[in-house]
PDB file of C-alpha atoms in Angstrom:
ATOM      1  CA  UNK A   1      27.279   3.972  -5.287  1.00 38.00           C
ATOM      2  CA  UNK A   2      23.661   3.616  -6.502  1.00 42.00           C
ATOM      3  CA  UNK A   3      21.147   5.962  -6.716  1.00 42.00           C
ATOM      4  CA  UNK A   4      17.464   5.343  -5.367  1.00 46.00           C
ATOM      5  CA  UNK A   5      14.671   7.432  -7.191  1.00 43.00           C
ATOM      6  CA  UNK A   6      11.558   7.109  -5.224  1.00 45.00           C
ATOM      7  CA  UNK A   7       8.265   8.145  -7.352  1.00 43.00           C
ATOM      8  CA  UNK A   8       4.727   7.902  -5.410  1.00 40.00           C
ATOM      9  CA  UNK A   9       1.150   8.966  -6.521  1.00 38.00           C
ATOM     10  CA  UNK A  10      -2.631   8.436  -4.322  1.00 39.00           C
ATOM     11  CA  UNK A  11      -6.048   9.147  -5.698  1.00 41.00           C
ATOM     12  CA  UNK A  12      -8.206  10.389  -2.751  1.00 44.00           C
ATOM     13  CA  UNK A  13     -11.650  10.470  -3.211  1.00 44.00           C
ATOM     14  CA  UNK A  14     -13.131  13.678  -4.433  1.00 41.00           C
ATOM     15  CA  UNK A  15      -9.694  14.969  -4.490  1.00 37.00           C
ATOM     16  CA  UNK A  16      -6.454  16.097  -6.866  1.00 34.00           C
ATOM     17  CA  UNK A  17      -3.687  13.553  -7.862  1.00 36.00           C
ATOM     18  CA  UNK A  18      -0.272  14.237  -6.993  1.00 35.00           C
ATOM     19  CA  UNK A  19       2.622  13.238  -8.382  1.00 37.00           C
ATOM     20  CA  UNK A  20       6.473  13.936  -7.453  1.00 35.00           C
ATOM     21  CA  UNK A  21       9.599  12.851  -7.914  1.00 37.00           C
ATOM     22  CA  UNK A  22      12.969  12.544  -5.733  1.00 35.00           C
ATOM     23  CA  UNK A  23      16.522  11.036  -5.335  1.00 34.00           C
ATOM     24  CA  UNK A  24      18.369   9.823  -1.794  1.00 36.00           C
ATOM     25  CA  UNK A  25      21.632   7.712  -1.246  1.00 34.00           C
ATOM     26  CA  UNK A  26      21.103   4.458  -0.487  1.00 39.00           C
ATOM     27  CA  UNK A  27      23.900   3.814   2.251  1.00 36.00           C
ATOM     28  CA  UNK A  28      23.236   0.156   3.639  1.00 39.00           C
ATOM     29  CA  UNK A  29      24.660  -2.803   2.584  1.00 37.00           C
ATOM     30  CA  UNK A  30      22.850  -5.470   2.233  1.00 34.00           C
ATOM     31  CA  UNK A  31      22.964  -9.042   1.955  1.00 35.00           C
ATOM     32  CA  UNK A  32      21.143 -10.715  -0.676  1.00 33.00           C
ATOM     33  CA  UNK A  33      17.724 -12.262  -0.104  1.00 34.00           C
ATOM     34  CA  UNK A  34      16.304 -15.288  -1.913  1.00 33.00           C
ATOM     35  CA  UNK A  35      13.181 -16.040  -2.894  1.00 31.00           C
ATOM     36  CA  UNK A  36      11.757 -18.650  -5.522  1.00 31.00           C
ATOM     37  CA  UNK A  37       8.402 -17.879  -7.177  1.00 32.00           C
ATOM     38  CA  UNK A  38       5.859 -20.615  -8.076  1.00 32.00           C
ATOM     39  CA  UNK A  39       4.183 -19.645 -11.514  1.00 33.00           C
ATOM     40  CA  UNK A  40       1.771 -22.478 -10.954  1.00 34.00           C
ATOM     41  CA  UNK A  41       0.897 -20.919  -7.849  1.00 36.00           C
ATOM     42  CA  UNK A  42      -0.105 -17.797  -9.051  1.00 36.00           C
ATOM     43  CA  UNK A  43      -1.676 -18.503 -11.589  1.00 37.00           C
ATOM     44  CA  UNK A  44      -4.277 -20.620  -9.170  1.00 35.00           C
ATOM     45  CA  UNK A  45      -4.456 -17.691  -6.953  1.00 38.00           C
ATOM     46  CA  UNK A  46      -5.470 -15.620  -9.578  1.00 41.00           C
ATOM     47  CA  UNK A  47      -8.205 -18.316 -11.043  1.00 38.00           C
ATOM     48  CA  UNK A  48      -9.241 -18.166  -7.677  1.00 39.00           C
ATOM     49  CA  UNK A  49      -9.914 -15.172  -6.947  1.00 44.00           C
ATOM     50  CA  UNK A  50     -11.274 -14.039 -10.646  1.00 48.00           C
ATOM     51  CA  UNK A  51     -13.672 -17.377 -10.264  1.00 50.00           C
ATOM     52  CA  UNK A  52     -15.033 -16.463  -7.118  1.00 79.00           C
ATOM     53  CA  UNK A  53     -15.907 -12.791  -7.962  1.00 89.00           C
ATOM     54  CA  UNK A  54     -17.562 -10.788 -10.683  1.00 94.00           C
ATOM     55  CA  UNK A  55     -14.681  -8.042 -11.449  1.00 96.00           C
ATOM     56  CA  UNK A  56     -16.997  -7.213 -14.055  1.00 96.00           C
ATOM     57  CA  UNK A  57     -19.879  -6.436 -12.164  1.00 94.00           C
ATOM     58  CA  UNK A  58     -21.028  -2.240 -12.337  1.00 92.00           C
ATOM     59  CA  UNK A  59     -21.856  -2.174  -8.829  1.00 94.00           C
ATOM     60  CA  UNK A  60     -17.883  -2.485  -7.608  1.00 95.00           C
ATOM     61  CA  UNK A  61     -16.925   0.167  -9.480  1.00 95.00           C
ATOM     62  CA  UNK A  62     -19.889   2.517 -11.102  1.00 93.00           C
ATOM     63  CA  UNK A  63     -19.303   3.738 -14.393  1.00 94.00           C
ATOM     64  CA  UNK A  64     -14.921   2.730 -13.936  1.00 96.00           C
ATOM     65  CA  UNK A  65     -13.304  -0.548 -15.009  1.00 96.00           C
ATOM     66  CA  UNK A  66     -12.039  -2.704 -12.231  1.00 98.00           C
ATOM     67  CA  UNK A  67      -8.734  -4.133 -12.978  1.00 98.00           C
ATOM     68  CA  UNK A  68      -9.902  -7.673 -12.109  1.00 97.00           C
ATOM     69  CA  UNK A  69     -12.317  -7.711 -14.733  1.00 97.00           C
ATOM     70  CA  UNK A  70     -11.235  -9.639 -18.155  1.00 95.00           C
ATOM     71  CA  UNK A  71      -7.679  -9.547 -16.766  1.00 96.00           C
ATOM     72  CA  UNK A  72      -5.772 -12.645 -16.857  1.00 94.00           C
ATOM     73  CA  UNK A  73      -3.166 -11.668 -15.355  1.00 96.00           C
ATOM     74  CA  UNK A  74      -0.734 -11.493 -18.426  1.00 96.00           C
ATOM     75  CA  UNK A  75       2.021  -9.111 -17.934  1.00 98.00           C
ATOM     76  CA  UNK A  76       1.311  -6.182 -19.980  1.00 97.00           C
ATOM     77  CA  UNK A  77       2.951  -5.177 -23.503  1.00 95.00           C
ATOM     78  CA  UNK A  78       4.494  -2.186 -21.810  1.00 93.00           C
ATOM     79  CA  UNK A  79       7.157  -4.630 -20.058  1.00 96.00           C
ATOM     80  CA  UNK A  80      10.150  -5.787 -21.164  1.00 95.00           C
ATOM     81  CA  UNK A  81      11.332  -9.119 -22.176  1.00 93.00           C
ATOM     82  CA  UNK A  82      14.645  -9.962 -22.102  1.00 93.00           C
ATOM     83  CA  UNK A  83      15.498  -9.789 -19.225  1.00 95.00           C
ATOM     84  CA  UNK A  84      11.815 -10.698 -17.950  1.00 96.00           C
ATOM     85  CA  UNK A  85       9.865  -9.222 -15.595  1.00 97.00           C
ATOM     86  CA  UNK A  86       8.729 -10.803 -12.630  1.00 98.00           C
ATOM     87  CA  UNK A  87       6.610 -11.069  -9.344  1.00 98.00           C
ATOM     88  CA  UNK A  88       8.761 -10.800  -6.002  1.00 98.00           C
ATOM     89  CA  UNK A  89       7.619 -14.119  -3.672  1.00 97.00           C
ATOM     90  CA  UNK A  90       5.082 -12.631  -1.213  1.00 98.00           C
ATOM     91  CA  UNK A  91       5.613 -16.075   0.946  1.00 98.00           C
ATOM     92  CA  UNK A  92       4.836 -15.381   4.795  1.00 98.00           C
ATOM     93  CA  UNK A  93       7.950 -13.347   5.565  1.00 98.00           C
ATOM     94  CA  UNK A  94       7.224 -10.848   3.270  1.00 98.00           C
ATOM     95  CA  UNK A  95       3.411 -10.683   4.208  1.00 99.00           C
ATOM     96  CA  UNK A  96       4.286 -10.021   7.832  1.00 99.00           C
ATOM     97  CA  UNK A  97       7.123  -7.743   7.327  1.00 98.00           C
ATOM     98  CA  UNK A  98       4.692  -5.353   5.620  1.00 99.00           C
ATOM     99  CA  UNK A  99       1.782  -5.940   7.512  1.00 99.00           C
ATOM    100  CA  UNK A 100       4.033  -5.065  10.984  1.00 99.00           C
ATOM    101  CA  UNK A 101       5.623  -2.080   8.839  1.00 99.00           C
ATOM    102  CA  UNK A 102       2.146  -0.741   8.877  1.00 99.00           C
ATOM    103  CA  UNK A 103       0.812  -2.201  12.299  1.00 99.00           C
ATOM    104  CA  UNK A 104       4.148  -0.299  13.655  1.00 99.00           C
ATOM    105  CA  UNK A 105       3.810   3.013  12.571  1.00 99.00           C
ATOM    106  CA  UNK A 106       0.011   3.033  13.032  1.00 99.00           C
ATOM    107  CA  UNK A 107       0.700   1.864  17.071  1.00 99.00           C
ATOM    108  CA  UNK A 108       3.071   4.530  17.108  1.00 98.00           C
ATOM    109  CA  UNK A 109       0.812   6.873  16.011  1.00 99.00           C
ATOM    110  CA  UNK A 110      -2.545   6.140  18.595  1.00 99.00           C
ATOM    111  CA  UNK A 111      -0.251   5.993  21.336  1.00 99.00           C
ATOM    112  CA  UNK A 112       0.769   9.929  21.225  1.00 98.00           C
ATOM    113  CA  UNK A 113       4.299   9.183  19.965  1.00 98.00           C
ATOM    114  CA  UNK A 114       4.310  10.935  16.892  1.00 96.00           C
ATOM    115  CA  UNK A 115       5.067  14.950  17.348  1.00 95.00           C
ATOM    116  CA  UNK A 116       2.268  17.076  17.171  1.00 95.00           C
ATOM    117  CA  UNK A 117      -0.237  14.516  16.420  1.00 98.00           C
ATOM    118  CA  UNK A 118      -3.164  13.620  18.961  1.00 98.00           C
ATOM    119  CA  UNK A 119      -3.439  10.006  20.354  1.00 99.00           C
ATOM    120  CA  UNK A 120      -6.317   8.070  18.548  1.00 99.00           C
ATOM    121  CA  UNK A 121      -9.587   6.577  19.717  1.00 98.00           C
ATOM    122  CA  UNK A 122     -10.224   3.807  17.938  1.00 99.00           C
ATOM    123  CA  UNK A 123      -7.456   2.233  15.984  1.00 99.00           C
ATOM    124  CA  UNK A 124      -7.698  -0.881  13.871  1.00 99.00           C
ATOM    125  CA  UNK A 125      -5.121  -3.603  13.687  1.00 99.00           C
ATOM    126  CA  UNK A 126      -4.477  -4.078  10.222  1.00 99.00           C
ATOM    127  CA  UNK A 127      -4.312  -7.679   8.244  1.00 99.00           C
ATOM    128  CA  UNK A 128      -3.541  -8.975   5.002  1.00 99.00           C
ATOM    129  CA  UNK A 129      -6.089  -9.676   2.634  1.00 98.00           C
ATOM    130  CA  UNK A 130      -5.187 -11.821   0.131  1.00 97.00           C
ATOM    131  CA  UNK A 131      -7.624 -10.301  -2.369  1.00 96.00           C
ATOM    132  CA  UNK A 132      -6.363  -7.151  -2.185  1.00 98.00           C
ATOM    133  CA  UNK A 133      -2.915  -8.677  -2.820  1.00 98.00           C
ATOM    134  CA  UNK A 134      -4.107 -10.523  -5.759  1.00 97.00           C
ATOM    135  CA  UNK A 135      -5.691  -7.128  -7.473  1.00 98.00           C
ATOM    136  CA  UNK A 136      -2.177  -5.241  -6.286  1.00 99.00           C
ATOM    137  CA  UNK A 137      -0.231  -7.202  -8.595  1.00 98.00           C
ATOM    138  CA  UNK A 138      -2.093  -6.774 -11.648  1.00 98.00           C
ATOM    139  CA  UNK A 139      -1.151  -3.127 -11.521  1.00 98.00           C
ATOM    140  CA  UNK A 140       2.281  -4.374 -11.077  1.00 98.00           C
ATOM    141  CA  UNK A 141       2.137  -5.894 -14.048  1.00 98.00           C
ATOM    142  CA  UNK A 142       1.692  -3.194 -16.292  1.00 97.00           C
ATOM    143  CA  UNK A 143       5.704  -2.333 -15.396  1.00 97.00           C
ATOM    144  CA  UNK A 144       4.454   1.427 -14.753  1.00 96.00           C
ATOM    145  CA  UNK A 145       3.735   3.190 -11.887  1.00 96.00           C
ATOM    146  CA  UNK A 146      -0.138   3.655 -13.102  1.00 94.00           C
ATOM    147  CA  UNK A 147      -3.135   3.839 -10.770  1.00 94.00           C
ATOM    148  CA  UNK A 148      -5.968   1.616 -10.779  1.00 93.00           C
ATOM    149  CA  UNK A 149      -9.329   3.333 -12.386  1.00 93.00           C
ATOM    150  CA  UNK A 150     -11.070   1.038  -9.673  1.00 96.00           C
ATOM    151  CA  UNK A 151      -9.351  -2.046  -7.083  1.00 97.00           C
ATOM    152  CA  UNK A 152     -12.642  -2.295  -5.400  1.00 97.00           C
ATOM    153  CA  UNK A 153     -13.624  -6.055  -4.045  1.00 96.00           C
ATOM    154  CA  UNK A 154     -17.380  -7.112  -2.625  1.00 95.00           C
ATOM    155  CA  UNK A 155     -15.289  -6.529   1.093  1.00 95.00           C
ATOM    156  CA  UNK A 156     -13.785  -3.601   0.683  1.00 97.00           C
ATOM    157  CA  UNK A 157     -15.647  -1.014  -1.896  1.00 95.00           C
ATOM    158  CA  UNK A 158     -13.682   2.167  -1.076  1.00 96.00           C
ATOM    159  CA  UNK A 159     -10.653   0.804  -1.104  1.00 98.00           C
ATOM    160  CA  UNK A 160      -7.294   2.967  -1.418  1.00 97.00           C
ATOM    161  CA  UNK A 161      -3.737   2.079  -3.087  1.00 98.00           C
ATOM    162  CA  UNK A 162      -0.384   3.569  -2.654  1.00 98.00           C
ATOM    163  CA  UNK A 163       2.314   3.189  -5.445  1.00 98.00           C
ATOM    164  CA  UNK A 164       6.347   2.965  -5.390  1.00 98.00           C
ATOM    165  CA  UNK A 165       8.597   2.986  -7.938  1.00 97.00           C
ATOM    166  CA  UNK A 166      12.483   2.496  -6.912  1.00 98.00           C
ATOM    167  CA  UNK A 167      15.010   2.028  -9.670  1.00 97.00           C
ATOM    168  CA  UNK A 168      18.567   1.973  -9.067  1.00 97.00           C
ATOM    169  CA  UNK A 169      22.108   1.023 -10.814  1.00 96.00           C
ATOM    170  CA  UNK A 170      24.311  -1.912 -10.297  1.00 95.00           C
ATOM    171  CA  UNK A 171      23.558  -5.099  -9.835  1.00 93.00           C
ATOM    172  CA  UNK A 172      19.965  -5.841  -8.960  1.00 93.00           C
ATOM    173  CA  UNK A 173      21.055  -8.688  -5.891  1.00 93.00           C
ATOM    174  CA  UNK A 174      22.396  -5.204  -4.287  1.00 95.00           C
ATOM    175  CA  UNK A 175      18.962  -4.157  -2.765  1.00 96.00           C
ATOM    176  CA  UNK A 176      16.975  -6.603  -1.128  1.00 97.00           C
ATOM    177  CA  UNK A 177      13.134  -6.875  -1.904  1.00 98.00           C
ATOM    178  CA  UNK A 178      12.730  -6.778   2.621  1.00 98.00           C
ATOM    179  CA  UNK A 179      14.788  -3.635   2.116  1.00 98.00           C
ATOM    180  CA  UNK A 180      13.034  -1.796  -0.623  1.00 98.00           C
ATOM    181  CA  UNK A 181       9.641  -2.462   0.836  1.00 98.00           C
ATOM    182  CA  UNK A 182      10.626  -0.985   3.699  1.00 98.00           C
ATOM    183  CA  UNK A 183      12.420   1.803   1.847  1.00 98.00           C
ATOM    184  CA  UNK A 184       8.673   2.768  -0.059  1.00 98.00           C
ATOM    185  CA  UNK A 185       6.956   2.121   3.368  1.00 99.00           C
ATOM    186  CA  UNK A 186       9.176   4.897   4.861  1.00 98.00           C
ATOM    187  CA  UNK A 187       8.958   7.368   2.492  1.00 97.00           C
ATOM    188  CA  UNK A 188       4.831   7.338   2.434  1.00 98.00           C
ATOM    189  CA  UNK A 189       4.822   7.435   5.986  1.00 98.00           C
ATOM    190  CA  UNK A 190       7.821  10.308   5.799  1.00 98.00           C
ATOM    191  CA  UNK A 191       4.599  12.709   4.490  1.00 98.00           C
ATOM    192  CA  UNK A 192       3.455  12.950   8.276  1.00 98.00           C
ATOM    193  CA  UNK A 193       6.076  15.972   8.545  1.00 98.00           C
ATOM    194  CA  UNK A 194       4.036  17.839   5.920  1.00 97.00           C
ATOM    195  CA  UNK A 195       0.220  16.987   7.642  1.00 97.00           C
ATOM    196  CA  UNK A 196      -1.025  17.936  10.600  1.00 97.00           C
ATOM    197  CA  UNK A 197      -3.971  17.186  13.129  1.00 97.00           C
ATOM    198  CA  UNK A 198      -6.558  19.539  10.434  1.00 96.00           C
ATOM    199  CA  UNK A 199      -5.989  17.262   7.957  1.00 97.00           C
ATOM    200  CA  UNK A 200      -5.976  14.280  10.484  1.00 98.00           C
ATOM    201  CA  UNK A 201      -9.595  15.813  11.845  1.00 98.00           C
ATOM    202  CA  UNK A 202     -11.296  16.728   8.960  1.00 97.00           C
ATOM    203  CA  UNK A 203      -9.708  15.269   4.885  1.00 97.00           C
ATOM    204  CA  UNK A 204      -9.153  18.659   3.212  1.00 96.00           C
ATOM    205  CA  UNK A 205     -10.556  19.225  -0.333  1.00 94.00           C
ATOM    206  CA  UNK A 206      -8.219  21.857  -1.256  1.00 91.00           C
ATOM    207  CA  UNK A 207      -4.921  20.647   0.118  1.00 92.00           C
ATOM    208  CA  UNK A 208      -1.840  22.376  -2.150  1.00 92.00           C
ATOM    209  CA  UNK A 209       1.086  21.563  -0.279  1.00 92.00           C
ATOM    210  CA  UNK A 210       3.104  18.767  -0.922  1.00 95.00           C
ATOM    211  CA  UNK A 211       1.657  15.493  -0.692  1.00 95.00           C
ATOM    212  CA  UNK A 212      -0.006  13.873   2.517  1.00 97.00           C
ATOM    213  CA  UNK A 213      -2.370  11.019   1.044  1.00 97.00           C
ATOM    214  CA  UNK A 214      -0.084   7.968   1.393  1.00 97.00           C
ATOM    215  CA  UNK A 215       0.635   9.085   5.385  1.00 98.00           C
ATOM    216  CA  UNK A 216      -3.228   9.770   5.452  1.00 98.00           C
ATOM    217  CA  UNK A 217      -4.198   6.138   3.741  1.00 98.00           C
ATOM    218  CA  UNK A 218      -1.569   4.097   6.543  1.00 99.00           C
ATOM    219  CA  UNK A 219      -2.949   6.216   9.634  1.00 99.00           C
ATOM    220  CA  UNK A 220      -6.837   6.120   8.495  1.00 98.00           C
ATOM    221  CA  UNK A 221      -8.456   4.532  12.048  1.00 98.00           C
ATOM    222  CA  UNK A 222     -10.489   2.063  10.142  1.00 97.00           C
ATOM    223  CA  UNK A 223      -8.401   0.809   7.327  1.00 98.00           C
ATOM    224  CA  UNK A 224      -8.579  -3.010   8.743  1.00 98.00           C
ATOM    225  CA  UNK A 225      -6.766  -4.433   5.666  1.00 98.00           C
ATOM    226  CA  UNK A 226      -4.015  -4.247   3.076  1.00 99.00           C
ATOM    227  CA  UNK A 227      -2.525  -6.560   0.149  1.00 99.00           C
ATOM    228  CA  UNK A 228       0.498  -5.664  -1.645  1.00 99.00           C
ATOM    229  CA  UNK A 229       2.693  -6.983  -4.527  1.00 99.00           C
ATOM    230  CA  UNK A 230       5.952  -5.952  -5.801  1.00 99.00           C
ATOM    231  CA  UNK A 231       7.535  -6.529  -9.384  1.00 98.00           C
ATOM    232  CA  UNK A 232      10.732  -6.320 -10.620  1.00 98.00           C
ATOM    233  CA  UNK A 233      12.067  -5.534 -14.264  1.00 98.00           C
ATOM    234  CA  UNK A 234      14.759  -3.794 -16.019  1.00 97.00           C
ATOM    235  CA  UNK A 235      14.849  -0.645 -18.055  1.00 96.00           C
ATOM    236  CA  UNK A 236      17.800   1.188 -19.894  1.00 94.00           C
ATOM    237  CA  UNK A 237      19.923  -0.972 -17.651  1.00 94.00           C
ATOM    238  CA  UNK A 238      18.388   0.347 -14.431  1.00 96.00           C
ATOM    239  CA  UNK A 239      16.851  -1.868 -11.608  1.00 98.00           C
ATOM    240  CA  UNK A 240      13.112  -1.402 -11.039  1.00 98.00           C
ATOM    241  CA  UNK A 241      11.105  -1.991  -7.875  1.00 98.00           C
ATOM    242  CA  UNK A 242       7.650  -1.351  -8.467  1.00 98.00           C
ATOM    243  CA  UNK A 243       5.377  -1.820  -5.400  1.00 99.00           C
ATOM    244  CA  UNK A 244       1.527  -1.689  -4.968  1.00 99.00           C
ATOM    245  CA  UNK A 245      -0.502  -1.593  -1.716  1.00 99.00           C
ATOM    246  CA  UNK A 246      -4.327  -1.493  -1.954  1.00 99.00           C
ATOM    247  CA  UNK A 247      -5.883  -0.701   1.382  1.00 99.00           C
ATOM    248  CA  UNK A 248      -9.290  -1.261   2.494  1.00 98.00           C
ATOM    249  CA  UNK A 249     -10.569   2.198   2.269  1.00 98.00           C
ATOM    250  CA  UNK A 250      -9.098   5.538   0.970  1.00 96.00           C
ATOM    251  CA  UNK A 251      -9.196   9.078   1.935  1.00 96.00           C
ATOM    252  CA  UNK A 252     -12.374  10.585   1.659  1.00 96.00           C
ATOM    253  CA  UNK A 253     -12.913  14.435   2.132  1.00 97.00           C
ATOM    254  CA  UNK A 254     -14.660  15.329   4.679  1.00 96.00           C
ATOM    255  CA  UNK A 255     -14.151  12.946   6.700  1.00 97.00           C
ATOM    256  CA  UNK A 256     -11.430  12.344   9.835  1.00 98.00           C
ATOM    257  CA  UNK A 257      -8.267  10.243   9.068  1.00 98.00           C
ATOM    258  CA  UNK A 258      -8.999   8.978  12.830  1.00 98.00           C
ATOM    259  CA  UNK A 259     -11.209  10.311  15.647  1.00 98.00           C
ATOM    260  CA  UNK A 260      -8.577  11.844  18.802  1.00 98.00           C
ATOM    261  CA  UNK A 261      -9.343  10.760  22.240  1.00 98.00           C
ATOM    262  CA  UNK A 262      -7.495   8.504  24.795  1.00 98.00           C
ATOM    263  CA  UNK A 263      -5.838   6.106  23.141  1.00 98.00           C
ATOM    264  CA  UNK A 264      -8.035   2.598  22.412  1.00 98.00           C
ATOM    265  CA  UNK A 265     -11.222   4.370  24.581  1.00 98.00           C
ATOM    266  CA  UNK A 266     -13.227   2.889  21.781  1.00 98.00           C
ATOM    267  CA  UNK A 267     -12.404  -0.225  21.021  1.00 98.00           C
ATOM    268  CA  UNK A 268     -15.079  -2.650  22.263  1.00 98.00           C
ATOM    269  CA  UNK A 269     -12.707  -5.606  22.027  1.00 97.00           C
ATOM    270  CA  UNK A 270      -9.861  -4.453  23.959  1.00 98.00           C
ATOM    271  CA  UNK A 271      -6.504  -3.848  22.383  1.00 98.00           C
ATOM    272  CA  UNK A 272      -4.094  -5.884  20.529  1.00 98.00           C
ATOM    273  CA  UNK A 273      -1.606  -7.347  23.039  1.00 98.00           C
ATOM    274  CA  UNK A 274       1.338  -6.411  20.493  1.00 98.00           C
ATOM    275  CA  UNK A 275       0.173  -3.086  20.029  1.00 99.00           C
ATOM    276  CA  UNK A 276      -1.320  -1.323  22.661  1.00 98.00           C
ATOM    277  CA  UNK A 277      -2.605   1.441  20.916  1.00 99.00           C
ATOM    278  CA  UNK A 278      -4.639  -0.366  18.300  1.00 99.00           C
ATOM    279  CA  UNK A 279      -7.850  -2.625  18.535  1.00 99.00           C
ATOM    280  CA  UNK A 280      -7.917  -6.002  18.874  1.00 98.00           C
ATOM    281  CA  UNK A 281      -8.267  -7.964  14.951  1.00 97.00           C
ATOM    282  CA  UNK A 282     -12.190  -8.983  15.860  1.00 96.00           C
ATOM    283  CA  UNK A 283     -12.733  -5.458  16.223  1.00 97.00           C
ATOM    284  CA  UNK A 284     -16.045  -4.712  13.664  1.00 97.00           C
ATOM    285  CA  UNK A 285     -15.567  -1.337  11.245  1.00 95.00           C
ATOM    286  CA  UNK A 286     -17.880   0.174   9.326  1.00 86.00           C
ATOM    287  CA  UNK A 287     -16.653   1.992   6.096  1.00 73.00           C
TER     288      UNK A 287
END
């Protein structure tokens, strides 16, 4: 039976890094999904998106180093070759599967329906942003679960990330990429049982339990936007799922994960008819 190992870390604004470290079962069986990846077209995606902005430019990131800038989009020295690494397709499927993952949980959350959480004012709906997306898998490229010293984009100039690793034995077809993502979704949202509505009203600065930030980053009320990518490689003949989410803003101390009220009082544009508890898409946030 194969073993999942499951290791996370989130930098939070003005706040520690955490690391840790744990093994579950995987129990499910399941069947093999195929996907074909177009090298062509990610290598215009990335020309794109490194054309169109300056990932160089000091006012994205201050005195850091945005991983956009003078990347292009080589897999890093750090990854193996034989077999090679590679990208996992994010066609539609996979971009709605973790955009509802999110959307879900986040629903669940404004509407009262998580224990001893309040019901939220003013929920966004989130969306993918392919940008975000783009700058996820150059971290995924490095083959190591490494944080970004900056993902910033012109959009989105606080923006968050949340990092998986999953390796496990046997033959790689064995876990499906739908499957792991949703595996690594879990788990960060999982964290809620170790929060609470303090850290939901007010981001602490001296937080030393175990870790909250990726449960924090997925409920934040105004985090509109997300853009993952997902690679997979092998290492001392162990399966590796490495996944990256950057988010349109982070945790910031100080500051409420979401404002409590009745659920969607404050959402000028009405709610989303497929999730009651969040605001409509053309709902305006300010970060």
């Amino acid at each position: 039976m194969p073993r999942l190992f499951l290791l996370v870390n989130f930098a939070t604004i003005k706040a520690k890094r955490f690391d840790y470290k744990f093994t579950v079962t995987w129990l499910p069986n399941f069947e093999m999904l195929r996907f074909s990846l177009t090298l062509l077209t990610i290598s215009l995606t990335l020309c794109q998106v490194h054309g169109a902005v300056d990932y160089c430019n000091a006012t994205l990131c201050g005195t850091s180093t945005n991983i956009g800038c003078n990347n292009n989009g080589t897999w890093s020295t750090n990854c193996p070759t034989s077999p090679a690494p590679y990208l996992i397709a994010m066609n539609l499927t996979m971009r709605q599967h973790l955009v509802k993952l999110h959307n879900v949980r986040r629903n669940h959350i404004a509407l009262g329906k998580l224990p001893r959480y309040d019901t939220a004012r003013r929920m966004a709906t989130m969306r993918w942003s392919p940008q975000l997306a783009t700058l996820a898998a150059l971290n995924v490229k490095q083959c190591q679960m490494k944080h970004d010293a900056c993902h910033n984009t012109p959009q989105y100039k606080m923006s968050g990330q949340n990092l998986a690793i999953i390796s496990y034995s046997g033959a790689s077809s064995s876990q499906t990429n739908a499957a792991l993502l949703t595996s690594s979704v879990t788990m960060w949202w999982n964290e809620r049982l170790d929060a609470n509505k303090s850290v939901i009203a007010k981001y602490p600065s001296d937080w030393t339990g175990p870790q909250i930030g990726h449960f924090t980053v997925m409920a934040r009320q105004n985090n509109i936007a997300l853009g993952c990518a997902a690679a997979r490689y092998v290492t001392s003949g162990m399966n590796n799922f490495l996944l990256a989410c950057n988010y349109a803003t982070t945790n910031i101390v100080g500051n409420a994960v979401y404002v409590a009220g009745n659920t969607a009082a404050g959402c000028t544009t009405g709610t989303n008819v497929n999730y009651p508890g969040l605001c409509k898409v053309a709902e305006v946030f300010t970060y």
